[in-house]
Amino acid sequence: MTEPLLQVRDLHTHFFTRAGEVKAVNGVSFSVDRGRVLGLVGESGSGKSVTGYSILGLIDPPGRIVSGSIRFEGRELVGLDPDELRALRGRRIAMVFQDATATLNPVLTVGRQMTLAIRAHERASDRAARDLALDVLKKVGIPDPASRLNTYPHELSGGMRQRVAIAVALLHRPALIVADEPTTALDVSVQAQIIFEMRDLVRSLGTAMIWITHDLATVSSLADDVLVMYAGRMVEAGPTRVTLRAPRHPYTAGLLASVPSRNPKGVDLPQIPGSTPSLLRLPPGCPFQPRCPRATPVCREDPPRVVDSGREALCHHPLPPASQAAA
Amino acid sequence: MSDPHLVIDRVSKRFDPRVTLGDRIAARLGARVELRGVQAVRDVSLAIAPGETLGLVGESGCGKSTLGRMAAGIMAPTSGTVRLEGRPVMSPGGTKLTTRVQTVFQDPFASLNPRMSVGEILAEGPVAHGLTTRENARDYVAGWLDRVGLDRSYVGRFPHQFSGGQRQRIAIARALAMQPDVLVCDEPVASLDVSIQAQIINLFLKLRRELGLTYLFISHDLGVVRHISDRVAIMYLGRIVEIGTADALYADPRHPYTQALLASVPRLMTEDAVGAEFAPIAGEIPSPLAPPPGCPFHTRCPAAGPRCVAEMPDLVPTGAQRVACHLYTGGVELAA
Ligand SMILES: Nc1ncnc2c1ncn2[C@@H]1O[C@H](COP(=O)(O)OP(=O)(O)O)[C@@H](O)[C@H]1O
Ligand SMILES: Nc1ncnc2c1ncn2[C@@H]1O[C@H](COP(=O)(O)OP(=O)(O)O)[C@@H](O)[C@H]1O
Ligand code: SF4
Ligand SMILES: [Mg+2]
Ligand SMILES: [Mg+2]
């Protein structure tokens, strides 16, 4: 079997703050293949963005990748020369952020910044750059792309701005796109449009994508595989549909059970008690243990990795696998 | 249906254009500066019965918050009135006239004064309005903390010492301490983490059972609104385009926008069947600065005809709900 496009193994990214060592990413492993979408799900502060930044080599002091391996296209990225990382970023791996204004330069027209982004990694005539820009703008569903080349980011709606940011990410036909909550700030209808288009796009281009979100519904309609994070740890991973149908980790199960549309109207929702722990004061063992309905004293020790037919859960008392759960 | 309790009567809100420095300079230089106001809410009428929960759904900028603020008597309508049991909630001069409608906002941090303790935040309004005395304030506040599931020992703490979910509980306790009949909730769970959303939704359900509260519940989350609402109103560009019981509206949406909105939301799919799980609405919402003539949805509507461009449809009874669409007013073609 060939090596996956991206393979992350036992990644630990910590921040050394005055208040203490923040283990933002604490032993995360996953891989993504060409043409596949991985949904990275978790609540705020669970370490999703830091995982994405780690892959792009964008962790700055006081943060550091303390250990682990990130192999991409057969190359180890942890410890790679910053210049080589920079050459990869934007060309082979691209990132899309929640806030498109963070990516787009407000004083440059859409056309101008696309030309600059193209020339950051390759030589291109004005004509060739323009053609490429028009091509990707069309791909991301921007109507009348030629007229958009002369507009400034603030003249566009939020949804159009995010589309432009995605178009910039696509310019060099990257092998991997890391999309960090790219539709969270957008309206439901615009969100649906972009998810729909992205799904077709990665399929037709064969691009791999990591889609970071807190929204399980989005993941279920977009991602082939899902990885659930909690307090810096991965708690569960597997193919999306079966994982969401029969979650094995009590945290995933609790989240799914609390979704209003899965409950009869008006009844009290099954809720997870308490709130997420501070990363500076993590409980011993399983990070979910203080809130978990299945917890026993053994949960104060590090949970084992339970693997079953392409799925894994880090839990002392996982729920039964799908085959045994009611169909 | 029981007597309407809160009545929103033909309410409109127009925000006058803000003249920016750039506009003034341009005008001074002789340029023609075109200033257009925003018609944020257009001729909306609603009645909410005592103990009822009315959900208000729509995409951002459609006027939900503006309507909510007018319903709570904290923003003056440009025209129309809001009445609670027949009495206006706001004077024509823009003074709030009732304490019986209170508001809970989306961002509990922005709405809580960071320099006041929880005790002070909760006691301020009730003491000022004579609902309790300064001497009894501590017990009074403790009772409301119990109600919203917060520890009494928190009275001396400050907002920054709490998580997002706890802050929202504080904001809810502050509203309840005014002993309202009606709570206007403006996206009260939108900024909370998924596991905390269920806790706060359950709190709203419990408070309704225990206190018989009436809610105007504003959200863009169709699942949340369905769960909590008796009736639901769908807004688009400042107007109500469909209103009916939650059951009827979700089971059998009539307005093309409601149909498209419901179909556009990615659903939580757990079965392996892949296919058309959701279908996005085409196009973008027109700017509220330049709303289209006729039906506000005609620019994106698959069923639109010439009459939709020419005439604004009225809300008319259709099935179990009321719908503003020419498909139900005699057709989308212009009369010959
Ligand atoms: N520059 C930083 N300095 C200190 N702590 C940080 C920094 N960046 C992130 N963190 C911490 O890492 C944790 C994970 O953050 P993040 O990956 O952004 O979470 P998510 O994207 O899941 O919401 C958070 O607790 C955050 O406080
Ligand atoms: N104070 C204000 N001044 C000027 N325009 C406003 C003001 N508040 C809201 N608007 C405008 O009114 C419209 C409706 O806004 P809002 O009621 O906040 O919508 P929603 O809550 O549905 O997102 C928007 O176009 C918004 O820009
Ligand atoms: S009135 Fe016309 S444009 Fe508006 S929703 Fe109905 S059919 Fe569509
Ligand atoms: Mg993040
Ligand atoms: Mg609003």
XYZ file of C-alpha atoms and ligand atoms in Angstrom:
727
model
C 0.000 0.000 0.000
C 1.292 3.443 -0.816
C 1.832 6.063 1.847
C -1.147 8.399 2.432
C -0.819 11.984 1.232
C -0.699 13.279 4.792
C 0.095 11.222 7.840
C 0.114 12.805 11.288
C 1.409 10.637 14.111
C 1.157 11.352 17.814
C 1.345 15.125 17.356
C 1.960 17.212 20.461
C 1.855 20.987 20.096
C 2.199 22.913 23.337
C 2.227 26.581 24.309
C 4.611 27.598 27.043
C 2.725 30.460 28.660
C 3.355 32.288 31.915
C 0.355 30.505 33.403
C 1.846 27.118 32.495
C 2.236 24.629 29.681
C -0.894 24.514 27.497
C -1.126 21.151 25.757
C -3.230 22.454 22.890
C -2.683 19.331 20.780
C -1.980 16.302 22.890
C -1.299 13.119 20.941
C -3.319 13.408 17.722
C -2.900 10.897 14.866
C -4.681 10.699 11.532
C -4.082 10.427 7.826
C -5.731 11.948 4.772
C -5.660 10.510 1.274
C -5.924 12.236 -2.080
C -9.492 13.227 -2.914
C -10.694 12.599 0.643
C -12.228 15.035 3.114
C -11.456 14.715 6.811
C -13.797 16.530 9.184
C -12.006 17.757 12.300
C -14.714 18.358 14.904
C -14.623 19.711 18.423
C -15.812 22.521 20.643
C -13.930 25.799 20.920
C -10.493 25.424 22.460
C -10.263 21.715 21.696
C -7.158 22.204 19.529
C -8.569 22.086 16.004
C -6.924 25.249 14.691
C -3.607 24.471 16.360
C -3.665 21.069 14.633
C -4.192 22.838 11.289
C -1.502 25.441 11.966
C 0.917 22.668 12.973
C 0.530 21.042 9.555
C 1.235 24.355 7.841
C 4.237 25.047 10.054
C 2.550 28.171 11.425
C 3.167 27.618 15.143
C 5.034 30.569 16.620
C 6.563 30.970 20.090
C 5.509 30.483 22.836
C 4.120 27.497 20.923
C 6.128 24.570 19.613
C 5.606 21.117 18.147
C 7.076 19.153 21.022
C 6.919 15.725 19.447
C 5.271 13.683 16.741
C 5.527 13.391 13.021
C 3.775 15.064 10.085
C 4.574 13.312 6.805
C 3.291 14.979 3.645
C 3.975 13.680 0.124
C 6.603 11.415 1.611
C 8.441 14.227 3.418
C 8.726 14.891 7.149
C 7.455 18.412 7.900
C 8.346 18.543 11.593
C 11.764 20.176 11.769
C 11.754 21.106 8.079
C 13.676 24.224 7.103
C 11.389 27.326 7.317
C 12.176 28.282 3.721
C 11.173 24.865 2.475
C 7.968 25.053 4.533
C 7.205 28.443 3.041
C 7.677 27.013 -0.431
C 5.150 24.283 0.373
C 2.585 26.654 1.861
C 0.250 28.096 -0.695
C 1.632 25.783 -3.365
C 1.196 22.202 -2.109
C -0.776 22.938 1.088
C -3.202 25.845 1.263
C -5.252 27.186 4.138
C -8.641 28.883 4.234
C -9.507 30.772 7.414
C -12.831 31.588 9.054
C -12.285 35.263 8.436
C -11.540 35.896 4.772
C -10.462 39.439 5.557
C -7.451 37.923 7.340
C -6.303 36.402 4.033
C -7.252 39.171 1.629
C -5.399 42.436 1.428
C -7.977 45.251 1.726
C -6.060 47.723 -0.463
C -5.603 45.407 -3.450
C -8.199 44.443 -6.017
C -9.178 40.797 -6.255
C -7.330 40.489 -9.566
C -4.162 42.101 -8.228
C -3.913 39.871 -5.179
C -4.552 36.786 -7.232
C -1.749 37.749 -9.602
C 0.599 38.301 -6.648
C -0.411 34.962 -5.130
C 0.301 33.223 -8.433
C 3.688 34.893 -8.822
C 4.696 34.014 -5.263
C 5.291 30.501 -6.524
C 5.606 30.658 -10.305
C 6.385 32.944 -13.223
C 3.331 33.903 -15.173
C 2.560 36.517 -17.796
C -0.244 38.988 -17.037
C -2.375 37.168 -19.533
C -1.689 33.715 -18.056
C -2.251 34.984 -14.497
C -5.554 36.549 -15.503
C -6.723 33.380 -17.200
C -5.819 31.280 -14.174
C -7.549 33.717 -11.801
C -10.703 33.675 -13.910
C -10.624 29.920 -14.044
C -10.510 29.404 -10.261
C -13.036 32.178 -9.569
C -15.425 30.366 -11.871
C -14.701 27.068 -10.122
C -15.765 28.444 -6.743
C -19.083 29.635 -8.113
C -18.467 33.353 -8.506
C -20.848 34.729 -11.113
C -19.329 36.997 -13.765
C -15.735 36.541 -12.528
C -14.208 39.014 -15.005
C -16.061 41.906 -13.391
C -14.889 40.825 -9.909
C -11.216 41.151 -10.784
C -11.421 44.920 -10.390
C -13.326 44.971 -7.115
C -11.878 45.382 -3.626
C -12.590 42.825 -0.886
C -14.857 45.197 1.086
C -17.104 45.613 -1.943
C -17.976 41.929 -1.815
C -20.484 40.175 0.439
C -19.139 37.867 3.152
C -19.953 34.806 1.100
C -18.259 36.165 -2.041
C -15.184 37.178 -0.022
C -14.874 33.663 1.358
C -15.223 32.285 -2.160
C -12.379 34.525 -3.304
C -10.239 33.277 -0.393
C -10.993 29.700 -1.453
C -10.151 30.588 -5.059
C -6.776 31.948 -3.904
C -6.199 28.675 -2.040
C -6.921 26.734 -5.241
C -4.586 28.760 -7.495
C -1.658 26.366 -7.393
C -3.730 23.214 -7.379
C -2.583 22.276 -3.879
C -2.599 18.622 -2.884
C -4.119 19.529 0.496
C -6.437 22.294 1.684
C -6.838 22.993 5.386
C -10.122 24.870 5.827
C -10.583 26.302 9.329
C -14.303 26.950 9.955
C -14.585 28.676 6.567
C -18.374 28.953 6.670
C -19.022 29.454 10.383
C -19.426 33.216 10.044
C -21.694 32.950 7.018
C -25.437 32.638 6.668
C -26.989 29.198 6.467
C -27.911 29.548 2.818
C -24.448 30.805 1.827
C -22.852 28.131 3.992
C -24.835 25.480 2.153
C -23.779 26.874 -1.230
C -20.096 26.836 -0.329
C -20.169 23.358 1.222
C -21.967 22.050 -1.822
C -19.426 23.593 -4.186
C -16.402 22.517 -2.126
C -17.602 18.953 -2.101
C -17.813 18.844 -5.882
C -14.543 20.691 -6.253
C -12.378 18.386 -4.148
C -13.946 15.397 -5.842
C -13.293 16.671 -9.336
C -9.789 18.000 -8.605
C -8.702 15.081 -6.427
C -7.610 17.514 -3.706
C -7.460 16.313 -0.119
C -9.107 18.524 2.455
C -9.221 18.911 6.213
C -12.451 20.692 7.127
C -12.377 22.104 10.652
C -15.780 22.778 12.220
C -17.888 22.459 15.354
C -20.938 21.506 13.298
C -21.706 17.799 13.077
C -24.323 18.295 10.346
C -21.783 19.956 8.072
C -19.334 17.138 8.651
C -21.968 14.532 7.908
C -22.694 16.034 4.510
C -19.133 16.825 3.503
C -16.513 14.627 5.152
C -15.562 11.050 4.285
C -13.873 10.607 7.640
C -14.252 12.345 10.957
C -11.922 12.992 13.857
C -13.418 14.229 17.129
C -11.243 16.272 19.490
C -11.786 17.116 23.135
C -9.444 19.219 25.275
C -6.492 18.704 22.934
C -6.943 14.956 22.628
C -8.453 12.939 19.851
C -11.299 10.928 21.338
C -12.732 9.197 18.296
C -12.020 8.768 14.574
C -13.508 6.777 11.722
C -15.597 6.886 8.559
C -18.134 9.683 9.005
C -21.491 8.003 8.577
C -20.858 4.936 10.716
C -19.138 7.012 13.386
C -22.094 9.362 13.623
C -24.603 6.527 13.447
C -22.991 4.470 16.177
C -20.427 6.583 18.028
C -18.157 4.631 20.336
C -16.860 7.455 22.506
C -19.294 8.737 25.165
C -18.428 12.348 24.272
C -19.374 11.897 20.606
C -22.483 10.014 21.703
C -23.412 12.805 24.119
C -22.997 15.509 21.477
C -25.134 13.620 18.980
C -27.854 12.872 21.506
C -28.192 16.554 22.402
C -28.926 17.719 18.842
C -32.512 19.134 18.895
C -33.559 17.563 15.586
C -32.829 14.099 16.977
C -35.238 14.611 19.861
C -39.017 14.873 20.043
C -40.071 18.505 19.892
C -40.190 20.356 23.176
C -38.715 17.691 25.446
C -35.649 18.295 27.585
C -32.558 17.485 25.530
C -30.151 14.876 26.833
C -27.350 17.185 27.927
C -23.689 16.707 28.770
C -23.254 18.150 32.269
C -20.529 20.634 33.174
C -18.179 22.374 30.772
C -14.883 21.717 29.023
C -11.868 21.714 31.350
C -9.145 24.344 31.251
C -6.104 22.960 29.429
C -4.036 24.166 32.389
C -6.027 22.056 34.837
C -6.758 18.842 32.961
C -8.173 15.985 34.977
C -5.942 12.895 35.148
C -6.550 10.156 32.597
C -9.421 10.634 30.179
C -10.113 14.373 29.768
C -13.872 13.707 29.509
C -14.040 11.700 32.719
C -15.570 14.406 35.006
C -18.536 14.791 32.601
C -18.872 11.208 31.410
C -21.903 9.059 32.278
C -19.872 5.845 31.801
C -16.867 6.873 33.884
C -15.474 4.581 36.570
C -12.339 4.976 38.708
C -10.170 3.394 35.988
C -10.920 6.433 33.788
C -8.422 8.388 35.878
C -5.771 6.478 33.962
C -4.941 7.166 30.329
C -7.585 5.512 28.137
C -6.574 2.730 25.747
C -6.931 3.081 21.992
C -9.767 0.778 20.977
C -9.549 -0.124 17.294
C -12.234 -1.921 15.339
C -12.759 -2.132 11.565
C -11.215 1.176 10.581
C -12.526 3.020 13.633
C -10.843 4.009 16.818
C -11.885 5.433 20.152
C -9.799 6.413 23.151
C -11.916 5.152 26.003
C -11.965 2.645 28.857
C -15.651 1.924 28.336
C -16.486 2.492 24.662
C -20.011 1.947 23.400
C -20.480 -1.235 21.345
C -19.341 -1.076 17.712
C -21.883 -0.531 14.945
C -22.374 -4.213 14.164
C -23.695 -4.789 17.656
C -25.639 -1.525 17.910
C -29.243 -1.607 16.796
C -29.380 -0.942 13.056
C -56.585 30.717 20.563
C -56.338 32.672 23.786
C -56.122 36.436 23.905
C -53.065 37.935 22.321
C -50.692 39.190 24.929
C -47.948 40.931 23.017
C -49.184 42.607 19.865
C -46.864 43.935 17.199
C -49.084 46.131 15.089
C -47.977 47.158 11.575
C -44.490 47.959 12.736
C -41.812 49.328 10.404
C -38.293 50.508 11.072
C -36.188 52.621 8.800
C -32.615 53.521 9.647
C -31.619 56.847 8.209
C -28.470 56.843 6.186
C -25.331 57.713 8.066
C -23.395 60.496 6.415
C -19.742 59.547 6.512
C -16.826 61.933 6.375
C -16.075 60.655 2.868
C -19.611 61.470 1.777
C -19.278 64.993 3.139
C -16.001 65.589 1.393
C -17.380 64.180 -1.835
C -20.456 66.407 -1.512
C -18.255 69.441 -0.816
C -16.314 68.659 -3.981
C -19.547 68.688 -5.901
C -20.074 64.939 -6.320
C -23.592 63.613 -6.143
C -23.776 61.519 -3.031
C -26.661 59.135 -2.993
C -27.755 58.222 0.514
C -30.198 55.428 1.001
C -31.741 54.468 4.297
C -32.231 50.860 5.322
C -35.782 49.654 5.583
C -34.917 47.044 8.228
C -38.479 45.995 9.132
C -41.407 46.485 6.803
C -44.983 46.472 8.022
C -44.833 43.507 10.383
C -47.830 42.430 12.467
C -47.644 39.586 14.987
C -49.578 38.569 18.076
C -48.149 36.301 20.741
C -50.472 34.595 23.217
C -49.627 34.320 26.933
C -47.295 31.389 27.501
C -46.702 30.942 23.798
C -43.286 30.679 22.159
C -43.001 32.324 18.766
C -39.841 31.479 16.859
C -38.449 34.077 14.456
C -36.158 32.734 11.739
C -34.253 34.370 8.925
C -30.806 35.022 7.545
C -28.611 37.756 8.915
C -29.681 41.276 8.068
C -33.318 40.351 7.511
C -34.416 42.427 10.505
C -34.845 39.916 13.336
C -32.895 41.856 15.956
C -34.516 45.128 14.961
C -37.972 43.592 15.320
C -36.947 42.014 18.653
C -35.727 45.338 20.012
C -38.950 47.061 19.044
C -40.954 44.233 20.629
C -38.983 44.709 23.848
C -39.623 48.448 23.857
C -35.950 49.356 23.580
C -36.099 50.723 20.040
C -38.734 53.054 18.659
C -40.496 51.944 15.478
C -40.631 54.388 12.592
C -44.315 53.548 12.357
C -46.700 51.158 14.067
C -46.944 50.195 17.741
C -46.125 47.333 20.064
C -48.568 46.701 22.910
C -48.531 44.415 25.911
C -52.078 43.666 27.080
C -53.252 46.696 25.174
C -50.707 49.156 26.568
C -47.812 50.464 24.458
C -44.390 49.166 25.491
C -42.783 52.430 24.428
C -43.868 56.060 24.475
C -43.977 57.994 21.203
C -40.933 59.841 22.514
C -38.955 56.598 22.747
C -39.106 55.890 26.486
C -39.487 52.292 27.569
C -42.789 52.013 29.426
C -42.751 48.483 30.760
C -40.419 46.183 32.662
C -42.545 43.172 31.783
C -40.723 42.541 28.516
C -37.044 41.703 28.967
C -34.299 40.690 26.566
C -31.545 38.070 26.420
C -28.907 38.734 23.763
C -26.544 36.513 21.831
C -23.294 37.625 23.343
C -23.504 37.383 27.130
C -20.091 38.970 27.511
C -20.905 42.138 25.641
C -24.170 42.524 27.522
C -22.719 42.212 31.037
C -20.856 45.109 32.644
C -17.368 43.709 33.361
C -16.885 45.984 36.391
C -19.991 44.839 38.235
C -20.262 41.701 40.331
C -22.954 39.157 39.557
C -24.878 40.344 42.618
C -24.779 43.967 41.461
C -25.723 43.036 37.890
C -28.778 41.121 39.062
C -29.899 43.581 41.760
C -29.508 46.848 39.816
C -32.768 46.748 37.843
C -35.019 45.172 40.490
C -33.904 47.669 43.162
C -34.382 50.610 40.805
C -37.901 49.429 39.983
C -38.877 48.551 43.532
C -39.116 44.796 42.932
C -36.874 44.332 45.936
C -35.082 46.551 48.438
C -31.382 47.067 48.854
C -31.575 45.205 52.204
C -33.280 42.168 50.677
C -31.336 42.237 47.419
C -28.937 39.468 48.426
C -31.694 36.932 49.058
C -33.599 38.131 46.027
C -30.576 37.614 43.777
C -29.788 34.218 45.348
C -33.271 33.011 44.437
C -32.744 33.864 40.777
C -29.305 32.272 40.722
C -30.947 29.049 41.967
C -33.514 29.270 39.200
C -30.937 29.414 36.418
C -28.743 26.709 37.915
C -25.902 28.870 39.235
C -24.336 28.509 42.657
C -25.349 31.175 45.199
C -21.701 31.631 46.095
C -21.144 33.282 42.700
C -22.744 36.630 43.743
C -19.388 38.264 44.429
C -17.695 37.151 41.220
C -17.250 39.121 38.013
C -18.341 38.179 34.462
C -14.831 37.317 33.224
C -14.605 34.557 35.828
C -17.323 32.573 34.078
C -17.535 30.364 30.996
C -19.754 31.360 28.070
C -22.587 29.116 29.211
C -22.491 30.462 32.765
C -22.460 34.034 31.487
C -25.560 33.331 29.463
C -27.180 31.992 32.660
C -26.271 35.265 34.389
C -27.824 37.259 31.532
C -30.973 35.129 31.796
C -31.102 35.587 35.591
C -30.756 39.345 35.145
C -33.720 39.380 32.762
C -35.800 37.141 35.052
C -35.058 39.246 38.122
C -37.198 41.954 36.502
C -40.135 39.514 36.733
C -41.070 39.751 33.048
C -44.014 38.100 31.338
C -42.284 38.137 27.977
C -38.685 37.288 27.189
C -37.247 38.364 23.845
C -34.344 35.993 23.200
C -32.072 37.165 20.385
C -29.876 34.244 19.235
C -29.334 33.188 22.852
C -27.430 29.986 22.045
C -25.668 30.995 18.814
C -22.325 31.795 20.407
C -22.280 28.811 22.765
C -20.477 25.517 22.342
C -22.544 22.597 21.131
C -22.564 20.769 24.472
C -23.604 23.982 26.260
C -26.391 24.830 23.792
C -28.467 21.877 24.986
C -28.056 22.981 28.608
C -29.317 26.497 27.848
C -32.194 25.261 25.660
C -33.245 23.009 28.541
C -33.085 25.999 30.880
C -35.457 27.953 28.609
C -37.838 24.977 28.560
C -37.736 24.684 32.354
C -38.319 28.418 32.912
C -41.304 28.319 30.588
C -42.800 25.418 32.550
C -42.135 26.981 35.944
C -42.875 30.647 35.266
C -45.312 30.477 32.355
C -43.100 32.823 30.333
C -43.937 33.972 26.818
C -40.991 33.894 24.404
C -40.138 35.669 21.212
C -37.283 33.356 20.285
C -34.999 34.657 17.531
C -32.566 32.293 15.868
C -31.118 31.368 12.522
C -30.933 27.728 13.634
C -33.965 25.954 12.219
C -33.509 22.902 14.453
C -33.375 24.909 17.671
C -36.410 26.988 16.678
C -38.449 23.942 15.816
C -37.628 22.349 19.144
C -38.721 25.250 21.315
C -41.437 27.058 19.333
C -45.208 26.674 19.206
C -45.392 28.892 16.141
C -42.709 30.046 13.741
C -42.412 33.173 11.584
C -39.993 33.303 8.646
C -38.497 36.703 7.795
C -36.935 37.812 4.542
C -35.686 41.334 3.840
C -37.690 42.920 6.627
C -40.987 41.137 6.017
C -42.710 38.091 7.415
C -43.124 35.779 4.434
C -44.680 32.817 6.241
C -46.067 32.132 9.694
C -47.748 29.097 11.200
C -47.501 26.409 13.820
C -44.058 24.839 13.996
C -45.501 21.445 13.106
C -47.305 22.670 9.998
C -44.569 24.954 8.796
C -41.808 22.364 8.991
C -43.938 19.523 7.650
C -45.517 21.492 4.825
C -43.718 24.779 4.104
C -45.653 26.863 1.557
C -43.562 29.898 0.730
C -40.845 29.179 -1.858
C -38.300 30.803 0.471
C -39.288 28.643 3.439
C -39.147 25.581 1.217
C -35.722 26.533 -0.101
C -34.409 27.448 3.349
C -35.493 24.148 4.876
C -34.008 22.211 1.960
C -30.738 24.142 2.057
C -29.623 23.220 5.542
C -27.176 20.319 5.748
C -28.877 17.713 7.874
C -27.156 15.453 10.310
C -26.924 12.363 8.135
C -26.020 9.073 9.682
C -27.119 6.674 6.997
C -24.819 5.687 4.173
C -27.153 6.727 1.360
C -25.500 9.603 -0.425
C -27.530 11.836 -2.662
C -29.256 15.168 -2.562
C -29.180 15.620 1.214
C -29.418 19.350 0.817
C -29.874 21.801 -2.012
C -28.535 25.338 -1.618
C -30.701 28.332 -2.545
C -29.344 29.986 -5.659
C -28.064 33.548 -5.597
C -27.524 36.067 -2.834
C -29.845 38.058 -0.593
C -30.361 41.482 -2.191
C -28.980 44.422 -0.235
C -31.494 45.893 2.227
C -30.290 49.261 0.924
C -31.909 48.479 -2.411
C -34.598 45.851 -1.882
C -36.180 44.620 -5.109
C -39.685 45.822 -5.987
C -42.628 43.441 -5.650
C -41.995 40.234 -3.756
C -38.646 40.558 -1.979
C -37.784 36.947 -2.910
C -38.484 37.192 -6.643
C -34.789 37.565 -7.570
C -34.063 34.050 -6.269
C -37.415 32.347 -6.551
C -37.815 29.388 -8.911
C -41.557 30.046 -9.209
C -41.446 33.801 -9.817
C -43.531 35.348 -12.588
C -44.139 38.890 -13.858
C -46.622 39.695 -11.100
C -43.961 38.942 -8.459
C -41.780 41.722 -9.885
C -44.647 44.191 -9.978
C -46.654 43.585 -6.833
C -45.854 42.909 -3.199
C -47.892 39.893 -2.042
C -49.899 40.170 1.199
C -49.861 37.542 3.931
C -52.880 35.354 3.188
C -54.163 32.209 4.899
C -52.856 29.159 3.041
C -53.247 25.687 4.445
C -52.570 25.833 8.181
C -50.357 28.900 7.889
C -50.267 32.395 6.421
C -48.031 33.019 3.433
C -47.008 36.109 1.444
C -46.628 34.716 -2.063
C -48.523 35.207 -5.300
C -48.740 31.462 -5.818
C -51.480 31.724 -3.197
C -53.015 35.057 -4.196
C -54.287 34.064 -7.636
C -51.073 33.356 -9.545
C -47.748 34.811 -10.593
C -48.962 36.046 -13.997
C -50.163 39.605 -14.432
C -53.898 39.951 -14.967
C -54.556 40.518 -18.664
N -0.669 31.591 20.802
C -1.172 30.879 21.822
N -0.715 31.033 23.079
C -1.226 30.318 24.110
N -2.226 29.419 23.987
C -2.729 29.221 22.759
C -2.241 29.932 21.615
N -2.951 29.528 20.528
C -3.844 28.615 20.982
N -3.710 28.424 22.316
C -4.496 27.536 23.150
O -4.615 26.283 22.515
C -5.904 25.735 22.739
C -6.487 25.216 21.476
O -6.767 26.317 20.622
P -7.395 26.157 19.184
O -6.655 25.137 18.416
O -7.453 27.533 18.611
O -8.847 25.615 19.493
P -10.072 25.423 18.480
O -9.609 25.796 17.111
O -10.455 23.995 18.604
O -11.147 26.313 18.989
C -6.737 26.802 23.386
O -6.941 26.487 24.737
C -5.913 28.042 23.252
O -6.056 28.840 24.395
N -28.555 50.821 14.349
C -28.595 50.607 13.025
N -28.294 51.583 12.149
C -28.344 51.380 10.816
N -28.700 50.226 10.244
C -29.012 49.215 11.058
C -28.972 49.339 12.482
N -29.319 48.141 13.040
C -29.580 47.320 12.002
N -29.392 47.947 10.820
C -29.617 47.371 9.488
O -30.924 46.854 9.452
C -30.983 45.614 8.795
C -31.544 44.553 9.715
O -30.618 44.325 10.773
P -30.898 43.335 11.987
O -32.221 43.631 12.584
O -29.732 43.389 12.886
O -30.960 41.927 11.244
P -30.785 40.449 11.834
O -30.899 40.504 13.318
O -31.855 39.657 11.173
O -29.422 39.993 11.380
C -29.567 45.326 8.316
O -29.434 45.752 6.998
C -28.720 46.182 9.233
O -27.524 46.554 8.593
S -44.349 35.713 -4.650
Fe -43.402 34.962 -6.460
S -41.272 35.393 -6.180
Fe -42.212 35.591 -4.241
S -41.965 33.638 -3.357
Fe -43.944 33.586 -4.294
S -43.598 32.794 -6.322
Fe -41.603 33.332 -5.490
Mg -10.285 27.372 15.890
Mg -29.474 39.828 14.787
